[in-house]
Coordinates of C-alpha atoms in Angstrom, one line a residue:
Chain A
M1 CA -29.7 5.1 27.6
D2 CA -28.3 9.5 27.3
V3 CA -25.0 8.0 27.3
I4 CA -26.1 5.8 24.3
A5 CA -28.2 8.0 22.0
A6 CA -24.7 10.6 22.7
Q7 CA -22.2 7.6 21.6
L8 CA -24.8 7.0 18.7
V9 CA -24.7 11.4 17.6
N10 CA -21.1 10.7 18.0
G11 CA -20.8 8.1 15.5
V12 CA -23.2 9.0 13.1
S13 CA -21.0 12.4 12.6
Y14 CA -18.2 10.5 12.7
G15 CA -19.9 8.3 9.7
M16 CA -20.4 11.7 8.3
L17 CA -16.6 12.4 8.3
L18 CA -16.1 9.6 7.0
F19 CA -18.5 9.9 4.0
V20 CA -16.7 13.5 3.1
I21 CA -13.6 12.2 2.7
T22 CA -14.2 8.5 1.2
C23 CA -17.0 9.7 -1.5
G24 CA -14.5 11.9 -3.8
L25 CA -12.0 7.9 -3.8
S26 CA -15.4 6.0 -4.7
L27 CA -15.9 8.3 -7.0
V28 CA -12.6 8.2 -8.7
F29 CA -12.5 4.8 -8.8
G30 CA -15.9 4.2 -9.5
I31 CA -15.3 6.3 -13.2
L32 CA -11.3 5.9 -13.8
G33 CA -11.0 2.7 -12.5
V34 CA -7.7 3.5 -10.5
L35 CA -7.4 3.6 -6.9
N36 CA -6.1 6.9 -6.0
L37 CA -3.5 5.3 -2.7
A38 CA -2.7 9.2 -2.6
H39 CA -5.9 10.7 -2.0
G40 CA -5.1 10.1 1.4
S41 CA -2.4 12.7 0.2
L42 CA -4.4 14.6 -0.6
Y43 CA -6.7 14.7 1.9
M44 CA -4.0 15.9 4.2
I45 CA -3.0 18.5 1.9
G46 CA -6.0 20.8 2.6
A47 CA -6.0 20.0 5.8
Y48 CA -2.2 21.2 6.4
V49 CA -3.4 24.3 4.2
A50 CA -6.7 25.0 6.0
Y51 CA -4.0 25.3 8.9
T52 CA -1.8 27.4 7.1
M53 CA -5.2 30.1 6.1
T54 CA -6.5 29.7 9.6
S55 CA -3.6 30.3 11.6
Q56 CA -1.0 32.2 9.3
W57 CA -2.6 34.3 6.9
F58 CA -6.0 34.8 7.8
E59 CA -8.6 33.7 10.7
N60 CA -11.5 32.5 9.4
F61 CA -12.3 28.8 9.4
W62 CA -14.9 29.5 6.7
L63 CA -13.0 30.7 4.3
A64 CA -10.2 29.0 5.0
L65 CA -12.9 25.4 3.9
I66 CA -13.9 27.5 0.8
V67 CA -10.2 27.8 -0.9
A68 CA -8.0 24.9 0.6
P69 CA -9.8 22.8 -1.5
L70 CA -9.5 24.7 -4.2
V71 CA -5.6 24.2 -3.5
V72 CA -6.0 21.3 -3.4
A73 CA -8.4 20.3 -6.6
V74 CA -6.1 22.4 -8.5
L75 CA -3.1 20.2 -7.6
S76 CA -4.8 17.3 -8.8
L77 CA -5.7 18.2 -11.6
A78 CA -2.0 18.6 -11.8
I79 CA -1.4 15.6 -10.6
E80 CA -4.2 14.0 -13.2
L81 CA -2.9 16.3 -16.5
I82 CA 0.7 14.8 -16.2
L83 CA 1.0 11.9 -14.6
L84 CA -2.5 10.0 -14.9
R85 CA -3.2 11.3 -18.0
P86 CA -0.2 10.2 -20.9
T87 CA 0.4 6.9 -18.7
Y88 CA -3.4 5.7 -19.3
H89 CA -2.1 3.2 -21.8
L90 CA 0.2 1.0 -18.8
G91 CA -3.0 -0.3 -16.9
H92 CA -4.6 0.8 -13.9
L93 CA -2.5 -1.4 -11.5
S94 CA 0.5 0.7 -12.5
Q95 CA -2.0 4.1 -12.3
V96 CA -2.5 2.9 -8.8
L97 CA 1.3 1.8 -8.2
L98 CA 2.2 5.7 -9.6
T99 CA 0.2 6.9 -7.4
F100 CA 1.3 5.2 -4.3
G101 CA 4.1 6.3 -5.3
L102 CA 3.2 10.6 -5.1
A103 CA 1.9 9.6 -1.7
Y104 CA 5.2 9.2 -0.6
V105 CA 6.1 11.6 -2.6
I106 CA 3.5 14.1 -1.0
H107 CA 4.8 12.3 2.7
D108 CA 7.8 13.8 2.6
V109 CA 7.4 17.4 1.0
T110 CA 4.4 17.7 3.5
S111 CA 7.0 17.0 6.7
M112 CA 9.5 19.5 4.9
I113 CA 6.9 22.5 5.1
W114 CA 4.5 21.8 7.7
G115 CA 7.7 20.0 9.5
S116 CA 6.7 16.6 11.9
D117 CA 4.7 18.3 14.9
V118 CA 1.2 17.4 15.6
L119 CA -1.0 20.5 14.6
S120 CA -4.2 21.9 15.6
I121 CA -7.6 24.0 13.8
P122 CA -9.0 25.7 16.4
L123 CA -12.7 25.0 16.3
P124 CA -14.7 28.5 14.5
P125 CA -16.5 30.2 16.8
P126 CA -19.9 29.1 16.5
L127 CA -19.7 26.0 16.6
S128 CA -17.0 25.4 18.9
E129 CA -20.5 26.2 21.5
T130 CA -22.7 22.8 22.4
L131 CA -25.7 22.3 22.5
H132 CA -28.7 21.2 24.3
L133 CA -30.2 18.6 23.6
W134 CA -32.5 15.3 24.9
N135 CA -30.9 16.4 28.0
Q136 CA -27.5 15.9 26.1
D137 CA -25.3 18.5 25.3
F138 CA -23.7 18.0 22.1
P139 CA -20.8 20.0 20.2
A140 CA -22.3 22.1 17.9
Y141 CA -19.4 21.1 15.1
R142 CA -20.3 17.3 15.6
L143 CA -23.9 17.9 14.2
F144 CA -22.4 20.5 11.2
V145 CA -20.4 17.8 10.3
V146 CA -23.5 15.8 10.5
A147 CA -25.2 18.3 8.2
A148 CA -22.4 18.9 6.1
G149 CA -22.4 15.5 5.4
V150 CA -25.8 14.5 4.4
V151 CA -25.7 17.7 1.9
L152 CA -22.8 16.9 0.4
A153 CA -24.6 13.6 0.0
F154 CA -27.7 15.2 -1.7
C155 CA -25.7 17.3 -3.8
L156 CA -23.7 14.1 -4.9
W157 CA -27.0 12.1 -5.6
F158 CA -28.4 15.2 -7.3
V159 CA -25.4 16.0 -9.7
Q160 CA -25.3 12.5 -10.3
E161 CA -29.0 10.8 -10.6
K162 CA -31.0 14.0 -11.8
T163 CA -28.1 16.3 -14.3
R164 CA -26.4 16.4 -17.7
W165 CA -23.0 16.0 -16.3
G166 CA -24.4 12.6 -13.8
A167 CA -25.4 10.6 -16.8
I168 CA -22.5 10.7 -18.3
I169 CA -20.5 9.8 -15.1
R170 CA -22.7 7.4 -14.1
A171 CA -22.8 6.0 -18.7
G172 CA -18.9 6.4 -18.1
L173 CA -19.0 3.5 -15.2
S174 CA -20.7 0.8 -16.9
D175 CA -19.2 1.4 -20.2
K176 CA -16.3 4.0 -21.7
E177 CA -15.5 2.7 -25.0
M178 CA -19.5 3.6 -25.5
I179 CA -19.7 6.5 -23.6
N180 CA -16.5 7.1 -25.6
A181 CA -18.2 6.6 -29.2
L182 CA -21.2 8.5 -28.5
G183 CA -19.0 11.6 -28.6
V184 CA -18.2 12.3 -25.3
N185 CA -14.6 13.7 -24.5
I186 CA -14.3 11.0 -21.4
K187 CA -10.8 12.0 -21.4
L188 CA -11.9 15.0 -20.1
V189 CA -14.7 13.0 -17.8
F190 CA -12.1 11.6 -16.0
T191 CA -9.9 14.7 -15.8
A192 CA -13.0 17.0 -14.3
V193 CA -13.8 13.8 -11.8
F194 CA -10.3 13.1 -10.1
L195 CA -10.3 17.4 -10.4
A196 CA -14.1 16.6 -8.3
G197 CA -12.0 13.5 -6.2
G198 CA -9.3 16.3 -5.2
Y199 CA -11.6 18.5 -4.1
L200 CA -13.8 16.8 -2.4
A201 CA -10.9 15.3 -0.3
G202 CA -9.5 18.7 0.3
V203 CA -13.1 19.3 1.5
G204 CA -12.8 16.5 4.2
G205 CA -9.2 17.5 5.0
V206 CA -10.6 20.7 6.5
I207 CA -13.8 19.3 7.7
A208 CA -11.8 16.5 9.7
S209 CA -8.5 19.0 11.0
P210 CA -10.9 20.0 13.7
I211 CA -11.7 16.8 15.0
L212 CA -8.5 14.7 14.5
G213 CA -5.7 17.3 14.1
L214 CA -3.6 17.4 11.6
Y215 CA 0.0 15.6 12.4
P216 CA 3.0 13.1 9.8
S217 CA 1.3 9.5 8.3
M218 CA -2.1 11.5 8.7
E219 CA -3.0 10.2 5.4
F220 CA -2.4 6.9 5.9
Q221 CA -4.3 6.2 8.4
T222 CA -7.6 8.3 6.7
L223 CA -6.7 6.0 3.4
I224 CA -7.5 2.7 5.2
L225 CA -10.1 4.0 6.8
A226 CA -11.4 4.8 4.0
L227 CA -10.6 1.9 2.4
V228 CA -12.2 -0.2 4.7
V229 CA -15.7 2.1 3.9
L230 CA -15.5 1.4 0.3
V231 CA -14.7 -2.4 0.5
V232 CA -17.7 -2.3 2.5
G233 CA -20.1 0.2 0.7
G234 CA -19.2 -1.1 -2.8
L235 CA -17.3 0.0 -5.5
G236 CA -19.3 3.5 -7.1
S237 CA -21.6 3.1 -5.6
I238 CA -22.4 7.0 -3.1
A239 CA -25.7 5.6 -1.8
G240 CA -23.1 2.2 -1.2
T241 CA -19.9 4.4 0.5
F242 CA -23.0 6.5 2.9
V243 CA -24.6 3.5 4.0
A244 CA -21.2 2.3 4.3
S245 CA -19.4 5.5 6.4
L246 CA -22.0 5.3 8.9
V247 CA -21.9 1.6 9.3
V248 CA -17.9 1.8 10.2
G249 CA -18.8 5.7 11.9
I250 CA -21.2 4.0 14.4
V251 CA -19.1 0.6 14.8
E252 CA -16.1 2.7 15.1
T253 CA -17.6 4.8 17.7
F254 CA -19.5 2.0 20.1
G255 CA -16.4 -0.1 19.7
R256 CA -14.1 2.5 20.8
F257 CA -16.6 2.8 23.6
L258 CA -17.3 0.3 25.1
V259 CA -13.5 -2.5 23.5
P260 CA -11.1 -0.2 23.7
E261 CA -8.3 -1.6 22.7
L262 CA -10.4 -3.5 20.0
S263 CA -11.8 -0.8 18.0
L264 CA -9.9 -1.1 15.8
F265 CA -10.0 -4.4 15.1
L266 CA -14.1 -4.0 15.1
V267 CA -13.7 -2.4 11.7
F268 CA -11.7 -5.0 10.1
G269 CA -13.8 -7.5 11.4
L270 CA -16.9 -6.2 10.1
M271 CA -15.2 -5.6 6.3
V272 CA -14.0 -9.2 6.6
V273 CA -18.0 -10.3 7.5
I274 CA -19.7 -8.3 5.0
L275 CA -16.4 -9.5 2.1
I276 CA -17.5 -13.1 3.0
C277 CA -21.4 -12.4 2.7
K278 CA -21.9 -10.0 -0.1
P279 CA -18.1 -9.7 -1.8
D280 CA -19.3 -6.5 -3.7
G281 CA -20.4 -4.5 -1.0
L282 CA -23.8 -3.5 1.1
L283 CA -24.4 -1.8 -1.9
G284 CA -22.3 -2.3 -4.8
K285 CA -22.7 -3.3 -7.8
Q286 CA -21.0 -6.7 -9.2
V287 CA -17.1 -6.3 -8.9
V288 CA -15.3 -5.6 -11.8
R289 CA -12.8 -8.7 -11.9
H290 CA -9.5 -7.3 -12.7
Chain B
M1 CA 22.7 -23.1 -19.1
N2 CA 26.2 -23.9 -18.3
K3 CA 26.9 -19.8 -18.7
R4 CA 24.1 -19.0 -16.2
M5 CA 25.5 -22.0 -13.7
F6 CA 28.9 -20.4 -14.4
I7 CA 27.4 -17.1 -13.8
S8 CA 25.2 -18.2 -10.4
A9 CA 29.1 -20.1 -8.5
A10 CA 31.0 -17.0 -9.1
A11 CA 27.9 -14.7 -7.3
I12 CA 28.1 -17.8 -5.1
L13 CA 31.7 -17.4 -4.2
L14 CA 31.9 -13.6 -4.3
L15 CA 29.8 -13.5 -1.9
A16 CA 31.4 -16.0 0.4
A17 CA 34.6 -14.1 -0.3
A18 CA 32.9 -11.0 0.8
P19 CA 33.8 -11.3 4.4
F20 CA 37.7 -10.8 3.1
L21 CA 36.8 -8.6 0.3
F22 CA 34.8 -6.0 2.2
S23 CA 35.6 -4.0 5.4
L24 CA 32.7 -4.2 7.7
F25 CA 30.7 -1.6 7.4
Y26 CA 29.9 -3.2 3.9
L27 CA 29.1 -6.1 4.5
N28 CA 27.2 -5.1 6.6
L29 CA 25.3 -3.4 4.0
L30 CA 25.1 -7.1 2.0
A31 CA 23.9 -8.4 4.9
E32 CA 20.8 -6.2 4.9
I33 CA 20.3 -6.8 1.1
L34 CA 20.6 -10.6 1.1
I35 CA 17.3 -10.2 4.0
L36 CA 15.7 -7.8 2.2
A37 CA 16.2 -9.9 -1.2
I38 CA 14.6 -12.7 0.7
F39 CA 11.5 -10.7 1.4
A40 CA 11.6 -8.9 -1.8
L41 CA 11.7 -12.9 -3.5
S42 CA 9.0 -14.2 -0.6
L43 CA 6.2 -10.5 -2.7
N44 CA 7.4 -11.6 -6.1
V45 CA 5.3 -15.4 -5.2
L46 CA 2.4 -13.2 -5.1
V47 CA 3.1 -10.3 -7.3
G48 CA 5.3 -12.0 -10.3
Y49 CA 4.2 -15.1 -10.6
T50 CA 0.6 -15.1 -9.4
G51 CA -0.3 -11.8 -10.2
L52 CA -1.5 -10.9 -7.1
V53 CA -0.8 -7.4 -5.8
S54 CA 0.1 -7.5 -1.8
L55 CA 0.8 -4.1 -0.1
G56 CA 0.4 -5.5 2.9
H57 CA 3.3 -7.7 3.2
A58 CA 4.8 -6.6 5.6
A59 CA 2.8 -8.2 8.1
F60 CA 4.3 -11.6 7.5
F61 CA 7.9 -9.3 8.2
G62 CA 7.0 -7.8 11.2
I63 CA 5.0 -11.2 13.0
G64 CA 8.3 -13.4 11.7
A65 CA 10.7 -9.5 12.9
Y66 CA 8.6 -10.4 16.6
A67 CA 8.1 -13.5 16.7
S68 CA 12.1 -14.2 16.3
A69 CA 12.9 -11.5 18.9
L70 CA 10.2 -12.9 21.4
L71 CA 11.3 -16.6 21.7
S72 CA 15.1 -15.2 21.6
K73 CA 13.9 -13.1 24.6
E74 CA 11.7 -15.7 26.6
W75 CA 12.8 -19.4 25.5
S76 CA 15.9 -20.1 23.5
P77 CA 18.5 -17.8 21.1
Q78 CA 18.5 -21.2 19.3
F79 CA 19.0 -19.8 15.8
L80 CA 17.4 -22.7 14.3
V81 CA 14.8 -23.0 16.1
T82 CA 13.7 -18.8 16.4
M83 CA 13.9 -19.0 12.7
L84 CA 11.8 -22.4 12.0
A85 CA 9.4 -21.2 14.9
S86 CA 9.5 -17.2 13.3
L87 CA 8.5 -19.8 9.6
L88 CA 5.7 -21.6 11.6
I89 CA 4.3 -18.5 13.4
A90 CA 4.2 -16.1 10.3
A91 CA 3.2 -19.2 8.0
I92 CA 0.1 -19.8 10.2
A93 CA -0.9 -15.7 9.9
A94 CA -0.7 -15.6 6.5
A95 CA -2.8 -19.0 6.8
I96 CA -5.4 -17.0 8.3
I97 CA -4.9 -13.7 6.7
G98 CA -5.5 -15.3 3.1
L99 CA -8.3 -17.2 4.1
F100 CA -9.8 -13.7 3.5
C101 CA -7.4 -11.7 0.8
V102 CA -7.4 -14.9 -1.6
R103 CA -11.3 -15.0 -1.9
V104 CA -10.9 -11.9 -3.8
N105 CA -8.8 -10.5 -6.9
G106 CA -7.6 -7.0 -8.0
F107 CA -7.3 -4.0 -5.8
Y108 CA -9.8 -5.4 -3.5
F109 CA -6.8 -8.0 -2.6
L110 CA -4.3 -4.7 -2.4
M111 CA -7.0 -3.2 -0.1
L112 CA -7.6 -6.5 2.2
T113 CA -3.5 -7.0 2.8
L114 CA -2.9 -3.8 3.1
A115 CA -5.6 -3.8 5.9
F116 CA -4.3 -6.6 7.6
S117 CA -0.7 -5.5 7.5
Q118 CA -2.1 -2.1 9.4
M119 CA -4.0 -4.2 12.2
I120 CA -1.4 -5.6 13.1
Y121 CA 0.3 -2.3 12.9
S122 CA -1.4 -1.7 15.4
F123 CA -1.7 -4.0 17.4
V124 CA 1.7 -4.4 18.3
H125 CA 2.1 -0.5 18.5
Q126 CA -0.4 -0.9 20.8
S127 CA 0.6 -4.2 23.6
T128 CA 3.0 -2.7 25.2
T129 CA 3.2 -6.3 27.4
L130 CA 3.7 -8.2 24.5
T131 CA 5.3 -6.6 22.1
G132 CA 6.7 -3.0 23.6
G133 CA 4.8 -0.7 21.9
S134 CA 6.7 2.0 20.1
N135 CA 9.3 1.5 21.5
G136 CA 9.6 -2.4 20.1
L137 CA 12.3 -4.7 21.4
S138 CA 15.8 -4.0 21.8
G139 CA 18.9 -5.5 23.5
L140 CA 17.6 -9.0 21.9
P141 CA 20.5 -12.2 22.6
S142 CA 22.7 -12.5 20.0
P143 CA 21.5 -15.8 18.2
V144 CA 23.9 -19.2 18.5
F145 CA 24.2 -22.4 16.4
G146 CA 24.7 -25.0 18.5
T147 CA 26.8 -24.3 20.8
L148 CA 28.5 -21.4 17.9
D149 CA 28.0 -18.4 18.9
L150 CA 26.8 -16.4 16.0
S151 CA 27.4 -12.3 17.7
H152 CA 30.3 -11.8 15.7
P153 CA 29.0 -10.2 11.9
V154 CA 31.1 -12.7 10.3
F155 CA 29.7 -15.4 11.0
L156 CA 26.1 -14.1 10.9
Y157 CA 26.5 -13.4 7.6
Y158 CA 27.6 -16.2 6.2
V159 CA 24.4 -17.8 8.1
I160 CA 22.6 -15.0 6.3
L161 CA 24.0 -16.0 3.0
L162 CA 23.2 -19.7 3.9
V163 CA 20.1 -18.9 4.4
F164 CA 19.3 -17.1 1.5
I165 CA 21.0 -19.1 -1.0
V166 CA 18.8 -22.5 0.1
M167 CA 16.1 -19.6 -0.2
Y168 CA 17.1 -18.9 -3.2
I169 CA 17.0 -22.1 -4.2
V170 CA 14.0 -23.4 -3.0
L171 CA 12.0 -20.7 -4.6
S172 CA 13.8 -21.4 -8.1
L173 CA 12.6 -25.1 -7.6
M174 CA 9.1 -23.8 -7.2
V175 CA 9.1 -21.9 -9.6
K176 CA 10.1 -24.3 -12.0
S177 CA 7.8 -27.0 -10.6
P178 CA 4.3 -27.7 -12.2
F179 CA 3.0 -25.3 -9.1
G180 CA 4.8 -22.7 -10.5
H181 CA 3.5 -22.6 -13.6
V182 CA -0.3 -23.0 -12.7
L183 CA 0.4 -19.4 -10.2
I184 CA 1.6 -18.2 -13.7
G185 CA -1.3 -19.0 -15.2
I186 CA -3.5 -17.8 -12.9
R187 CA -1.5 -14.7 -13.2
E188 CA -1.9 -14.4 -16.5
N189 CA -6.0 -15.8 -17.4
E190 CA -7.4 -16.9 -14.1
M191 CA -11.1 -17.8 -16.3
R192 CA -8.9 -20.3 -18.3
M193 CA -7.0 -21.7 -15.5
K194 CA -10.1 -22.1 -13.9
A195 CA -11.9 -23.6 -16.8
I196 CA -9.2 -26.1 -17.8
G197 CA -10.4 -27.4 -13.5
Y198 CA -7.7 -26.0 -11.2
N199 CA -8.9 -25.0 -7.7
T200 CA -7.1 -21.5 -8.5
T201 CA -8.4 -20.8 -5.1
L202 CA -6.7 -23.2 -3.5
Y203 CA -3.6 -22.3 -5.3
K204 CA -3.7 -18.7 -5.3
Y205 CA -4.0 -20.0 -1.2
A206 CA -0.6 -22.2 -0.8
A207 CA 1.2 -19.0 -2.5
F208 CA 0.2 -16.2 -0.6
I209 CA 0.7 -18.8 2.8
I210 CA 4.9 -19.3 0.9
A211 CA 5.0 -15.7 0.2
G212 CA 4.0 -15.4 3.6
A213 CA 6.3 -18.0 5.9
I214 CA 9.3 -16.9 3.8
G215 CA 7.9 -12.9 4.3
G216 CA 8.8 -14.4 8.5
V217 CA 11.8 -15.8 7.6
S218 CA 13.6 -12.8 6.5
G219 CA 11.6 -10.4 9.4
A220 CA 13.1 -13.2 11.4
L221 CA 16.6 -13.1 9.8
Y222 CA 16.1 -9.2 10.0
S223 CA 15.7 -8.7 13.7
T224 CA 18.4 -11.5 14.6
F225 CA 20.7 -9.4 12.6
N226 CA 19.7 -6.1 13.7
G227 CA 19.6 -7.2 18.0
F228 CA 15.9 -5.1 18.0
V229 CA 12.3 -5.5 16.3
S230 CA 10.5 -1.6 16.2
P231 CA 6.4 -1.2 14.9
N232 CA 8.3 0.6 11.8
D233 CA 8.6 -3.7 10.7
V234 CA 5.5 -3.8 10.5
Y235 CA 4.1 -0.8 9.2
W236 CA 3.2 0.1 5.5
T237 CA 6.3 2.4 4.7
M238 CA 7.9 -1.1 5.2
S239 CA 5.0 -3.0 3.1
G240 CA 5.6 -0.4 -0.2
S241 CA 9.5 -0.2 0.4
V242 CA 9.3 -4.5 -0.4
L243 CA 6.5 -4.2 -3.1
I244 CA 9.7 -1.0 -4.8
M245 CA 11.8 -3.4 -4.7
V246 CA 10.2 -6.3 -6.3
L247 CA 8.3 -3.8 -9.4
I248 CA 12.0 -1.7 -9.9
G249 CA 13.7 -4.9 -10.4
G250 CA 11.8 -7.1 -12.3
A251 CA 8.5 -8.7 -10.6
G252 CA 8.1 -12.1 -12.1
T253 CA 11.5 -13.0 -12.5
M254 CA 14.3 -14.5 -9.4
I255 CA 16.8 -12.2 -10.1
G256 CA 15.1 -8.9 -10.3
P257 CA 13.8 -8.6 -6.3
V258 CA 17.6 -9.6 -5.7
L259 CA 18.3 -6.5 -7.5
G260 CA 15.5 -4.4 -6.5
A261 CA 16.8 -5.1 -2.8
A262 CA 20.1 -4.0 -3.5
F263 CA 19.1 -0.9 -5.9
I264 CA 17.3 0.1 -3.3
V265 CA 19.2 -0.5 -0.3
V266 CA 22.8 1.6 -1.9
L267 CA 20.5 4.7 -2.6
E268 CA 18.9 4.8 0.9
T269 CA 22.9 4.4 2.1
I270 CA 24.3 7.3 -1.1
V271 CA 20.7 9.2 0.3
S272 CA 20.6 9.3 3.5
S273 CA 24.4 10.9 3.7
Y274 CA 22.7 14.0 1.5
T275 CA 19.6 14.4 2.9
T276 CA 16.3 13.1 5.0
M277 CA 13.9 13.3 2.2
W278 CA 14.6 9.9 1.7
T279 CA 10.9 9.4 1.4
L280 CA 10.4 11.5 -1.6
I281 CA 13.6 9.8 -3.8
I282 CA 12.1 6.4 -3.5
G283 CA 8.7 7.9 -4.2
G284 CA 10.8 10.1 -7.5
V285 CA 12.4 7.0 -8.4
F286 CA 9.6 4.5 -8.6
I287 CA 6.9 7.3 -10.5
L288 CA 10.0 7.1 -13.1
F289 CA 10.5 3.6 -13.1
V290 CA 6.8 2.9 -13.3
V291 CA 6.4 5.3 -16.2
F292 CA 9.5 4.6 -18.5
I293 CA 11.0 1.2 -17.3
P294 CA 7.6 -0.9 -16.2
Q295 CA 9.9 -4.4 -16.6
G296 CA 12.3 -3.5 -13.8
I297 CA 16.0 -3.8 -14.0
V298 CA 15.8 -7.1 -15.5
G299 CA 13.3 -6.0 -18.2
F300 CA 15.4 -3.1 -18.7
G301 CA 18.6 -5.1 -18.8
R302 CA 17.9 -8.1 -21.3
A303 CA 16.2 -5.3 -24.1
L304 CA 20.0 -4.0 -24.1
T305 CA 21.7 -7.3 -24.1
K306 CA 19.2 -8.8 -26.6
P307 CA 18.9 -6.5 -29.1
S308 CA 16.5 -9.2 -31.2
A309 CA 13.7 -8.7 -28.0
N310 CA 13.0 -5.2 -29.1
R311 CA 11.6 -3.7 -32.0
L312 CA 14.5 -0.9 -32.6
S313 CA 16.5 -3.3 -33.0
F314 CA 14.5 -5.3 -35.3
S315 CA 14.1 -2.2 -37.6
R316 CA 17.8 -2.4 -37.7
K317 CA 18.1 -5.8 -38.7
A318 CA 15.1 -5.1 -41.0
K319 CA 17.2 -2.2 -42.1
A320 CA 20.1 -4.2 -42.6
L321 CA 18.9 -7.3 -44.6
V322 CA 16.8 -5.2 -46.9
K323 CA 20.6 -3.2 -47.9
K324 CA 22.3 -7.3 -47.8
E325 CA 19.4 -7.8 -50.8
A326 CA 20.0 -4.7 -52.3
N327 CA 24.1 -5.2 -52.6
Q328 CA 23.0 -8.2 -54.3

């Protein structure tokens, strides 16, 4: 029983990690209609920048958690302005291919800067302890990840549902032309959302790095898990992404615990089942047919 | 039409004469181009003709490569046997994966194909007993054709060339057949094809299986040609590279993917003697193509050689007409 509880906590924390990573992707996909295949790359840059900050500049994880995502956000602002904004007329598919080309470029640039060794960020001091709860030892950092995921989910929900910006974003999600006609600068919204998506990718990178480590090709492993979450949760729904992250996290963790060789297959199998039973995802809206 | 036949005949003759014209290095380069061209052509059935952008086509390339490697190692190095078996195995895999993938469209298709290919990659990577894990399989026996030993590069080249020509002709015929026209119809407007009464899902499924099977053949050729397979052949970079080949060459044309494969292989050979940053170069080149030459090399060439097709020359023509009228 205790073992199951421990695995459950691990699963939930892993799920929240997935949520932090995926929510930016989901947001960008929902509003811009562009599946950002460079999202994993932005995540990776966040992790590597945090690594440089904690190991060379200042040894403070929390400062890195604030600064590194901002660096990624500035980078994604540049990407939006230089690469995506002039190419909206090419259509979504071409833009997805652009982000794919970008993922290639970033892959080499990061390995040029940080090398191809496996790196890791030590756990920040107050959270490197273990907490003793219900006769079980829990790594405090995992509980922090859970808290971070819940707080982030709440913030996203609050912004989307309760603020003017959120209203614009929701309106943009359902009808871009109309919101444009109503006098909202939709291009500005796109830029802001892409910036936010990059910021969230950076946050995900920093939070995940003490657990998952840093290595070349980490971006695509992450991207693929994020895509699974996106498909399971459904398009453009933060709530769907949240639920899907939890489900995928728990399935993956229990899978790794019970049948180590098959854990990845379980996750993909889950995705396949969802796609067959509910093609629009757990909580997704009607998929916009291409 | 005659001109086109003449060009094809000349191209085939030139390719057939290649062993007498080029050194072994260039011959091997040409063989690699032909193999990857088959791979790109198979993906083109999906991307170019059916309008389904797959980011996991390396799955079938890898399945073909590993199937051929395992069969030649464990069973028989007979070229025809390993080829046909790889084709069959890749087709079966495509039939299973396609069952899920063709149910969805657009980005969902892209994501699903990517997910499935990563699934196969992780299997290949983890299963050390069957596939050799991250080391792959090496020391494959050289292929034999009947009693003829194909270990000589020139023989192998001719076999590859033969497979390439057969695949090119088969796919050309398929594209021009009513079946191919239905696929193009799906690319242009699936809803309308459905309304006419076509079971578009079935057609997409068939296209998926054909693409997978031919992708398997190219993978089998690749492992036979190299004498080894590694998990890299199944990795997303391979799927990405072949998609880039198709799009840079010109999706939806027959010659485009071949030119794209040649372009990428030649570029890689040139670049790799200067720098290891190959991924950076290919990514950058790809971005430039998507932004500036979205129709690919073929579309670009057509715009240059047939000036009546583009707007610029139209205005030039109009100007000439105006001048003519002014003179009269």
